[in-house]
């Protein structure tokens, strides 16, 4: 099994470290020819979604990633990755992948609460999970078929839609690897494509 990690900007190294600890091979996606390699799943890390979107467009990777996800490639998106994946971003029409039928709000918690740790978040199918939010988005609306996996204070912060798993927080920080394990075991290994 090999997992590609988008490595144009942001917190991709932390995801690689988690995957290596779980004994999983990784591949960095930095340019469009990297997409020619074989891989079984994709991670879109946190960072700055506007920069990531701009780079994906300029590097000619946006359409290919969009198509791979639409064709069933399992993807785990965290924070800025969730923003890139969302169909709609409130108040913005920046370049993004747009395969996940949800609406997100960027920097949704305001300046004061831009970054916070939520110790006892609950994640469906996993249980209590410590959640690290950094200038995080939340999901304001979902379409039919999107499963809500986590909410914090009434806001949706984790969803799954078919082959797409997206969270507003940073599961790669803090040492709890169960969301990555869920992605690898339940979505990548069992992927019928
Ligand atoms: N605030 C960032 C954005 O809007 C996301 C922050 C993060 O990924 N931790 O892109």
PDB file of N, CA, C and O in Angstrom, residues 76-77 82 100 102-104 109 116 118-133 136-142 146-161 164-171 178-179 182:
ATOM      1  N   UNK A  76      -8.062  11.479   2.429  1.00  0.00           N
ATOM      2  CA  UNK A  76      -8.218  12.029   3.783  1.00  0.00           C
ATOM      3  C   UNK A  76      -7.774  13.485   3.721  1.00  0.00           C
ATOM      4  O   UNK A  76      -6.633  13.770   3.345  1.00  0.00           O
ATOM      5  N   UNK A  77      -8.691  14.396   4.041  1.00  0.00           N
ATOM      6  CA  UNK A  77      -8.387  15.821   3.956  1.00  0.00           C
ATOM      7  C   UNK A  77      -8.487  16.434   5.341  1.00  0.00           C
ATOM      8  O   UNK A  77      -9.446  16.176   6.077  1.00  0.00           O
ATOM      9  N   UNK A  82      -9.651  20.062   3.779  1.00  0.00           N
ATOM     10  CA  UNK A  82     -11.118  20.039   3.751  1.00  0.00           C
ATOM     11  C   UNK A  82     -11.654  21.208   2.915  1.00  0.00           C
ATOM     12  O   UNK A  82     -12.592  21.045   2.132  1.00  0.00           O
ATOM     13  N   UNK A 100     -16.240  17.300  -2.689  1.00  0.00           N
ATOM     14  CA  UNK A 100     -17.012  16.913  -1.490  1.00  0.00           C
ATOM     15  C   UNK A 100     -18.248  17.820  -1.383  1.00  0.00           C
ATOM     16  O   UNK A 100     -18.114  19.030  -1.268  1.00  0.00           O
ATOM     17  N   UNK A 102     -20.218  19.582   0.301  1.00  0.00           N
ATOM     18  CA  UNK A 102     -20.484  20.331   1.532  1.00  0.00           C
ATOM     19  C   UNK A 102     -20.118  21.793   1.288  1.00  0.00           C
ATOM     20  O   UNK A 102     -19.410  22.125   0.341  1.00  0.00           O
ATOM     21  N   UNK A 103     -20.626  22.660   2.189  1.00  0.00           N
ATOM     22  CA  UNK A 103     -20.234  24.070   2.179  1.00  0.00           C
ATOM     23  C   UNK A 103     -19.387  24.316   3.417  1.00  0.00           C
ATOM     24  O   UNK A 103     -19.790  23.941   4.526  1.00  0.00           O
ATOM     25  N   UNK A 104     -18.211  24.935   3.245  1.00  0.00           N
ATOM     26  CA  UNK A 104     -17.354  25.214   4.410  1.00  0.00           C
ATOM     27  C   UNK A 104     -17.219  26.710   4.635  1.00  0.00           C
ATOM     28  O   UNK A 104     -17.326  27.517   3.712  1.00  0.00           O
ATOM     29  N   UNK A 109     -13.984  30.321  13.397  1.00  0.00           N
ATOM     30  CA  UNK A 109     -14.191  30.523  14.825  1.00  0.00           C
ATOM     31  C   UNK A 109     -13.807  31.927  15.290  1.00  0.00           C
ATOM     32  O   UNK A 109     -13.803  32.203  16.480  1.00  0.00           O
ATOM     33  N   UNK A 116      -7.523  26.200  18.925  1.00  0.00           N
ATOM     34  CA  UNK A 116      -7.844  25.651  20.239  1.00  0.00           C
ATOM     35  C   UNK A 116      -7.770  24.134  20.212  1.00  0.00           C
ATOM     36  O   UNK A 116      -7.780  23.507  19.151  1.00  0.00           O
ATOM     37  N   UNK A 118      -9.465  20.656  21.651  1.00  0.00           N
ATOM     38  CA  UNK A 118     -10.715  20.130  22.204  1.00  0.00           C
ATOM     39  C   UNK A 118     -10.442  18.685  22.621  1.00  0.00           C
ATOM     40  O   UNK A 118     -10.302  17.795  21.779  1.00  0.00           O
ATOM     41  N   UNK A 119     -10.311  18.496  23.933  1.00  0.00           N
ATOM     42  CA  UNK A 119      -9.797  17.214  24.428  1.00  0.00           C
ATOM     43  C   UNK A 119     -10.769  16.054  24.237  1.00  0.00           C
ATOM     44  O   UNK A 119     -10.373  14.951  23.904  1.00  0.00           O
ATOM     45  N   UNK A 120     -12.051  16.371  24.409  1.00  0.00           N
ATOM     46  CA  UNK A 120     -12.989  15.239  24.434  1.00  0.00           C
ATOM     47  C   UNK A 120     -13.952  15.261  23.260  1.00  0.00           C
ATOM     48  O   UNK A 120     -15.145  15.062  23.422  1.00  0.00           O
ATOM     49  N   UNK A 121     -13.412  15.526  22.071  1.00  0.00           N
ATOM     50  CA  UNK A 121     -14.256  15.430  20.880  1.00  0.00           C
ATOM     51  C   UNK A 121     -14.682  13.981  20.682  1.00  0.00           C
ATOM     52  O   UNK A 121     -13.999  13.062  21.128  1.00  0.00           O
ATOM     53  N   UNK A 122     -15.823  13.793  20.039  1.00  0.00           N
ATOM     54  CA  UNK A 122     -16.287  12.424  19.774  1.00  0.00           C
ATOM     55  C   UNK A 122     -16.312  12.204  18.273  1.00  0.00           C
ATOM     56  O   UNK A 122     -16.867  13.001  17.523  1.00  0.00           O
ATOM     57  N   UNK A 123     -15.684  11.128  17.857  1.00  0.00           N
ATOM     58  CA  UNK A 123     -15.619  10.810  16.432  1.00  0.00           C
ATOM     59  C   UNK A 123     -16.337   9.486  16.191  1.00  0.00           C
ATOM     60  O   UNK A 123     -15.964   8.456  16.755  1.00  0.00           O
ATOM     61  N   UNK A 124     -17.367   9.529  15.387  1.00  0.00           N
ATOM     62  CA  UNK A 124     -18.192   8.348  15.098  1.00  0.00           C
ATOM     63  C   UNK A 124     -17.328   7.167  14.659  1.00  0.00           C
ATOM     64  O   UNK A 124     -16.486   7.321  13.776  1.00  0.00           O
ATOM     65  N   UNK A 125     -17.541   6.028  15.284  1.00  0.00           N
ATOM     66  CA  UNK A 125     -16.797   4.827  14.875  1.00  0.00           C
ATOM     67  C   UNK A 125     -15.437   4.719  15.541  1.00  0.00           C
ATOM     68  O   UNK A 125     -14.787   3.681  15.457  1.00  0.00           O
ATOM     69  N   UNK A 126     -14.975   5.805  16.177  1.00  0.00           N
ATOM     70  CA  UNK A 126     -13.663   5.791  16.825  1.00  0.00           C
ATOM     71  C   UNK A 126     -13.803   6.023  18.320  1.00  0.00           C
ATOM     72  O   UNK A 126     -13.180   5.365  19.130  1.00  0.00           O
ATOM     73  N   UNK A 127     -14.643   6.987  18.702  1.00  0.00           N
ATOM     74  CA  UNK A 127     -14.830   7.325  20.110  1.00  0.00           C
ATOM     75  C   UNK A 127     -14.220   8.673  20.422  1.00  0.00           C
ATOM     76  O   UNK A 127     -14.088   9.518  19.533  1.00  0.00           O
ATOM     77  N   UNK A 128     -13.828   8.845  21.678  1.00  0.00           N
ATOM     78  CA  UNK A 128     -13.265  10.132  22.084  1.00  0.00           C
ATOM     79  C   UNK A 128     -11.937  10.355  21.375  1.00  0.00           C
ATOM     80  O   UNK A 128     -11.095   9.456  21.327  1.00  0.00           O
ATOM     81  N   UNK A 129     -11.785  11.538  20.817  1.00  0.00           N
ATOM     82  CA  UNK A 129     -10.567  11.824  20.043  1.00  0.00           C
ATOM     83  C   UNK A 129     -10.136  13.259  20.336  1.00  0.00           C
ATOM     84  O   UNK A 129     -10.932  14.188  20.185  1.00  0.00           O
ATOM     85  N   UNK A 130      -8.860  13.467  20.744  1.00  0.00           N
ATOM     86  CA  UNK A 130      -8.392  14.834  21.001  1.00  0.00           C
ATOM     87  C   UNK A 130      -8.261  15.612  19.691  1.00  0.00           C
ATOM     88  O   UNK A 130      -7.680  15.104  18.732  1.00  0.00           O
ATOM     89  N   UNK A 131      -8.821  16.807  19.641  1.00  0.00           N
ATOM     90  CA  UNK A 131      -8.865  17.548  18.365  1.00  0.00           C
ATOM     91  C   UNK A 131      -8.121  18.871  18.473  1.00  0.00           C
ATOM     92  O   UNK A 131      -8.424  19.691  19.340  1.00  0.00           O
ATOM     93  N   UNK A 132      -7.196  19.065  17.577  1.00  0.00           N
ATOM     94  CA  UNK A 132      -6.376  20.272  17.520  1.00  0.00           C
ATOM     95  C   UNK A 132      -6.888  21.139  16.361  1.00  0.00           C
ATOM     96  O   UNK A 132      -6.847  20.713  15.202  1.00  0.00           O
ATOM     97  N   UNK A 133      -7.398  22.315  16.701  1.00  0.00           N
ATOM     98  CA  UNK A 133      -7.924  23.217  15.661  1.00  0.00           C
ATOM     99  C   UNK A 133      -6.959  24.378  15.476  1.00  0.00           C
ATOM    100  O   UNK A 133      -6.573  25.032  16.458  1.00  0.00           O
ATOM    101  N   UNK A 136      -9.152  27.135  12.003  1.00  0.00           N
ATOM    102  CA  UNK A 136      -9.878  26.039  11.352  1.00  0.00           C
ATOM    103  C   UNK A 136     -11.174  26.481  10.672  1.00  0.00           C
ATOM    104  O   UNK A 136     -11.783  27.475  11.060  1.00  0.00           O
ATOM    105  N   UNK A 137     -11.593  25.702   9.701  1.00  0.00           N
ATOM    106  CA  UNK A 137     -12.921  25.888   9.116  1.00  0.00           C
ATOM    107  C   UNK A 137     -13.932  25.023   9.873  1.00  0.00           C
ATOM    108  O   UNK A 137     -13.546  24.199  10.705  1.00  0.00           O
ATOM    109  N   UNK A 138     -15.217  25.226   9.616  1.00  0.00           N
ATOM    110  CA  UNK A 138     -16.184  24.173   9.918  1.00  0.00           C
ATOM    111  C   UNK A 138     -17.114  24.016   8.737  1.00  0.00           C
ATOM    112  O   UNK A 138     -17.086  24.820   7.793  1.00  0.00           O
ATOM    113  N   UNK A 139     -17.915  22.956   8.803  1.00  0.00           N
ATOM    114  CA  UNK A 139     -18.805  22.650   7.683  1.00  0.00           C
ATOM    115  C   UNK A 139     -20.170  23.212   8.020  1.00  0.00           C
ATOM    116  O   UNK A 139     -20.752  22.884   9.054  1.00  0.00           O
ATOM    117  N   UNK A 140     -20.659  24.068   7.151  1.00  0.00           N
ATOM    118  CA  UNK A 140     -21.919  24.755   7.435  1.00  0.00           C
ATOM    119  C   UNK A 140     -23.121  23.991   6.894  1.00  0.00           C
ATOM    120  O   UNK A 140     -24.177  23.976   7.499  1.00  0.00           O
ATOM    121  N   UNK A 141     -22.947  23.350   5.742  1.00  0.00           N
ATOM    122  CA  UNK A 141     -24.043  22.596   5.129  1.00  0.00           C
ATOM    123  C   UNK A 141     -23.515  21.329   4.496  1.00  0.00           C
ATOM    124  O   UNK A 141     -22.393  21.333   3.979  1.00  0.00           O
ATOM    125  N   UNK A 142     -24.364  20.290   4.502  1.00  0.00           N
ATOM    126  CA  UNK A 142     -23.986  19.061   3.805  1.00  0.00           C
ATOM    127  C   UNK A 142     -25.100  18.662   2.852  1.00  0.00           C
ATOM    128  O   UNK A 142     -26.263  18.981   3.077  1.00  0.00           O
ATOM    129  N   UNK A 146     -23.902  12.653   2.696  1.00  0.00           N
ATOM    130  CA  UNK A 146     -22.710  12.979   3.487  1.00  0.00           C
ATOM    131  C   UNK A 146     -22.984  12.576   4.932  1.00  0.00           C
ATOM    132  O   UNK A 146     -23.996  12.968   5.509  1.00  0.00           O
ATOM    133  N   UNK A 147     -22.083  11.776   5.495  1.00  0.00           N
ATOM    134  CA  UNK A 147     -22.257  11.286   6.861  1.00  0.00           C
ATOM    135  C   UNK A 147     -21.482  12.175   7.829  1.00  0.00           C
ATOM    136  O   UNK A 147     -20.291  12.441   7.607  1.00  0.00           O
ATOM    137  N   UNK A 148     -22.173  12.636   8.865  1.00  0.00           N
ATOM    138  CA  UNK A 148     -21.490  13.468   9.869  1.00  0.00           C
ATOM    139  C   UNK A 148     -20.790  12.544  10.866  1.00  0.00           C
ATOM    140  O   UNK A 148     -21.424  11.674  11.469  1.00  0.00           O
ATOM    141  N   UNK A 149     -19.500  12.738  11.054  1.00  0.00           N
ATOM    142  CA  UNK A 149     -18.732  11.880  11.964  1.00  0.00           C
ATOM    143  C   UNK A 149     -18.345  12.598  13.253  1.00  0.00           C
ATOM    144  O   UNK A 149     -18.070  11.947  14.254  1.00  0.00           O
ATOM    145  N   UNK A 150     -18.293  13.920  13.202  1.00  0.00           N
ATOM    146  CA  UNK A 150     -17.903  14.649  14.413  1.00  0.00           C
ATOM    147  C   UNK A 150     -18.483  16.051  14.392  1.00  0.00           C
ATOM    148  O   UNK A 150     -18.523  16.711  13.345  1.00  0.00           O
ATOM    149  N   UNK A 151     -18.948  16.485  15.575  1.00  0.00           N
ATOM    150  CA  UNK A 151     -19.382  17.875  15.744  1.00  0.00           C
ATOM    151  C   UNK A 151     -18.732  18.402  17.019  1.00  0.00           C
ATOM    152  O   UNK A 151     -18.485  17.644  17.959  1.00  0.00           O
ATOM    153  N   UNK A 152     -18.447  19.699  17.014  1.00  0.00           N
ATOM    154  CA  UNK A 152     -17.922  20.352  18.213  1.00  0.00           C
ATOM    155  C   UNK A 152     -18.752  21.605  18.431  1.00  0.00           C
ATOM    156  O   UNK A 152     -18.814  22.470  17.543  1.00  0.00           O
ATOM    157  N   UNK A 153     -19.387  21.659  19.561  1.00  0.00           N
ATOM    158  CA  UNK A 153     -20.249  22.786  19.916  1.00  0.00           C
ATOM    159  C   UNK A 153     -21.213  23.143  18.792  1.00  0.00           C
ATOM    160  O   UNK A 153     -21.329  24.308  18.387  1.00  0.00           O
ATOM    161  N   UNK A 154     -21.842  22.135  18.254  1.00  0.00           N
ATOM    162  CA  UNK A 154     -22.885  22.341  17.255  1.00  0.00           C
ATOM    163  C   UNK A 154     -22.380  22.521  15.830  1.00  0.00           C
ATOM    164  O   UNK A 154     -23.180  22.614  14.907  1.00  0.00           O
ATOM    165  N   UNK A 155     -21.076  22.546  15.646  1.00  0.00           N
ATOM    166  CA  UNK A 155     -20.540  22.710  14.292  1.00  0.00           C
ATOM    167  C   UNK A 155     -19.975  21.384  13.783  1.00  0.00           C
ATOM    168  O   UNK A 155     -19.309  20.654  14.528  1.00  0.00           O
ATOM    169  N   UNK A 156     -20.226  21.127  12.511  1.00  0.00           N
ATOM    170  CA  UNK A 156     -19.734  19.875  11.917  1.00  0.00           C
ATOM    171  C   UNK A 156     -18.236  20.000  11.633  1.00  0.00           C
ATOM    172  O   UNK A 156     -17.809  20.933  10.933  1.00  0.00           O
ATOM    173  N   UNK A 157     -17.458  19.059  12.169  1.00  0.00           N
ATOM    174  CA  UNK A 157     -15.998  19.123  11.990  1.00  0.00           C
ATOM    175  C   UNK A 157     -15.411  17.833  11.411  1.00  0.00           C
ATOM    176  O   UNK A 157     -14.191  17.731  11.250  1.00  0.00           O
ATOM    177  N   UNK A 158     -16.271  16.860  11.078  1.00  0.00           N
ATOM    178  CA  UNK A 158     -15.773  15.641  10.455  1.00  0.00           C
ATOM    179  C   UNK A 158     -16.876  14.991   9.643  1.00  0.00           C
ATOM    180  O   UNK A 158     -17.997  14.859  10.134  1.00  0.00           O
ATOM    181  N   UNK A 159     -16.579  14.629   8.402  1.00  0.00           N
ATOM    182  CA  UNK A 159     -17.585  13.987   7.539  1.00  0.00           C
ATOM    183  C   UNK A 159     -16.933  12.909   6.675  1.00  0.00           C
ATOM    184  O   UNK A 159     -15.729  12.942   6.429  1.00  0.00           O
ATOM    185  N   UNK A 160     -17.790  12.003   6.233  1.00  0.00           N
ATOM    186  CA  UNK A 160     -17.353  11.074   5.183  1.00  0.00           C
ATOM    187  C   UNK A 160     -18.403  11.063   4.092  1.00  0.00           C
ATOM    188  O   UNK A 160     -19.611  11.059   4.359  1.00  0.00           O
ATOM    189  N   UNK A 161     -17.929  11.079   2.873  1.00  0.00           N
ATOM    190  CA  UNK A 161     -18.809  10.935   1.720  1.00  0.00           C
ATOM    191  C   UNK A 161     -18.123   9.930   0.789  1.00  0.00           C
ATOM    192  O   UNK A 161     -17.091  10.241   0.182  1.00  0.00           O
ATOM    193  N   UNK A 164     -14.352   9.857   0.440  1.00  0.00           N
ATOM    194  CA  UNK A 164     -13.743  11.096   0.933  1.00  0.00           C
ATOM    195  C   UNK A 164     -14.002  11.272   2.433  1.00  0.00           C
ATOM    196  O   UNK A 164     -15.156  11.316   2.872  1.00  0.00           O
ATOM    197  N   UNK A 165     -12.918  11.378   3.199  1.00  0.00           N
ATOM    198  CA  UNK A 165     -12.991  11.600   4.647  1.00  0.00           C
ATOM    199  C   UNK A 165     -12.351  12.958   4.908  1.00  0.00           C
ATOM    200  O   UNK A 165     -11.221  13.210   4.453  1.00  0.00           O
ATOM    201  N   UNK A 166     -13.081  13.844   5.595  1.00  0.00           N
ATOM    202  CA  UNK A 166     -12.552  15.200   5.767  1.00  0.00           C
ATOM    203  C   UNK A 166     -12.812  15.679   7.179  1.00  0.00           C
ATOM    204  O   UNK A 166     -13.909  15.514   7.718  1.00  0.00           O
ATOM    205  N   UNK A 167     -11.772  16.284   7.778  1.00  0.00           N
ATOM    206  CA  UNK A 167     -11.897  16.801   9.144  1.00  0.00           C
ATOM    207  C   UNK A 167     -11.360  18.223   9.211  1.00  0.00           C
ATOM    208  O   UNK A 167     -10.426  18.586   8.485  1.00  0.00           O
ATOM    209  N   UNK A 168     -11.963  19.017  10.093  1.00  0.00           N
ATOM    210  CA  UNK A 168     -11.565  20.429  10.211  1.00  0.00           C
ATOM    211  C   UNK A 168     -10.354  20.606  11.115  1.00  0.00           C
ATOM    212  O   UNK A 168      -9.747  21.661  11.144  1.00  0.00           O
ATOM    213  N   UNK A 169     -10.004  19.529  11.864  1.00  0.00           N
ATOM    214  CA  UNK A 169      -8.904  19.627  12.826  1.00  0.00           C
ATOM    215  C   UNK A 169      -7.677  18.890  12.281  1.00  0.00           C
ATOM    216  O   UNK A 169      -7.630  18.511  11.102  1.00  0.00           O
ATOM    217  N   UNK A 170      -6.667  18.707  13.152  1.00  0.00           N
ATOM    218  CA  UNK A 170      -5.385  18.136  12.716  1.00  0.00           C
ATOM    219  C   UNK A 170      -5.119  16.801  13.409  1.00  0.00           C
ATOM    220  O   UNK A 170      -4.420  16.760  14.425  1.00  0.00           O
ATOM    221  N   UNK A 171      -5.592  15.678  12.869  1.00  0.00           N
ATOM    222  CA  UNK A 171      -5.379  14.384  13.528  1.00  0.00           C
ATOM    223  C   UNK A 171      -3.921  13.917  13.456  1.00  0.00           C
ATOM    224  O   UNK A 171      -3.558  12.958  14.121  1.00  0.00           O
ATOM    225  N   UNK A 178      -5.640   7.016  15.304  1.00  0.00           N
ATOM    226  CA  UNK A 178      -6.798   6.194  14.939  1.00  0.00           C
ATOM    227  C   UNK A 178      -7.547   6.700  13.700  1.00  0.00           C
ATOM    228  O   UNK A 178      -8.169   5.902  13.000  1.00  0.00           O
ATOM    229  N   UNK A 179      -7.486   8.002  13.420  1.00  0.00           N
ATOM    230  CA  UNK A 179      -8.178   8.472  12.200  1.00  0.00           C
ATOM    231  C   UNK A 179      -7.398   8.025  10.966  1.00  0.00           C
ATOM    232  O   UNK A 179      -7.984   7.570   9.977  1.00  0.00           O
ATOM    233  N   UNK A 182      -8.174   4.356  10.605  1.00  0.00           N
ATOM    234  CA  UNK A 182      -9.502   4.164  10.015  1.00  0.00           C
ATOM    235  C   UNK A 182      -9.427   4.370   8.496  1.00  0.00           C
ATOM    236  O   UNK A 182      -9.965   3.587   7.713  1.00  0.00           O
TER     237      UNK A 182
END
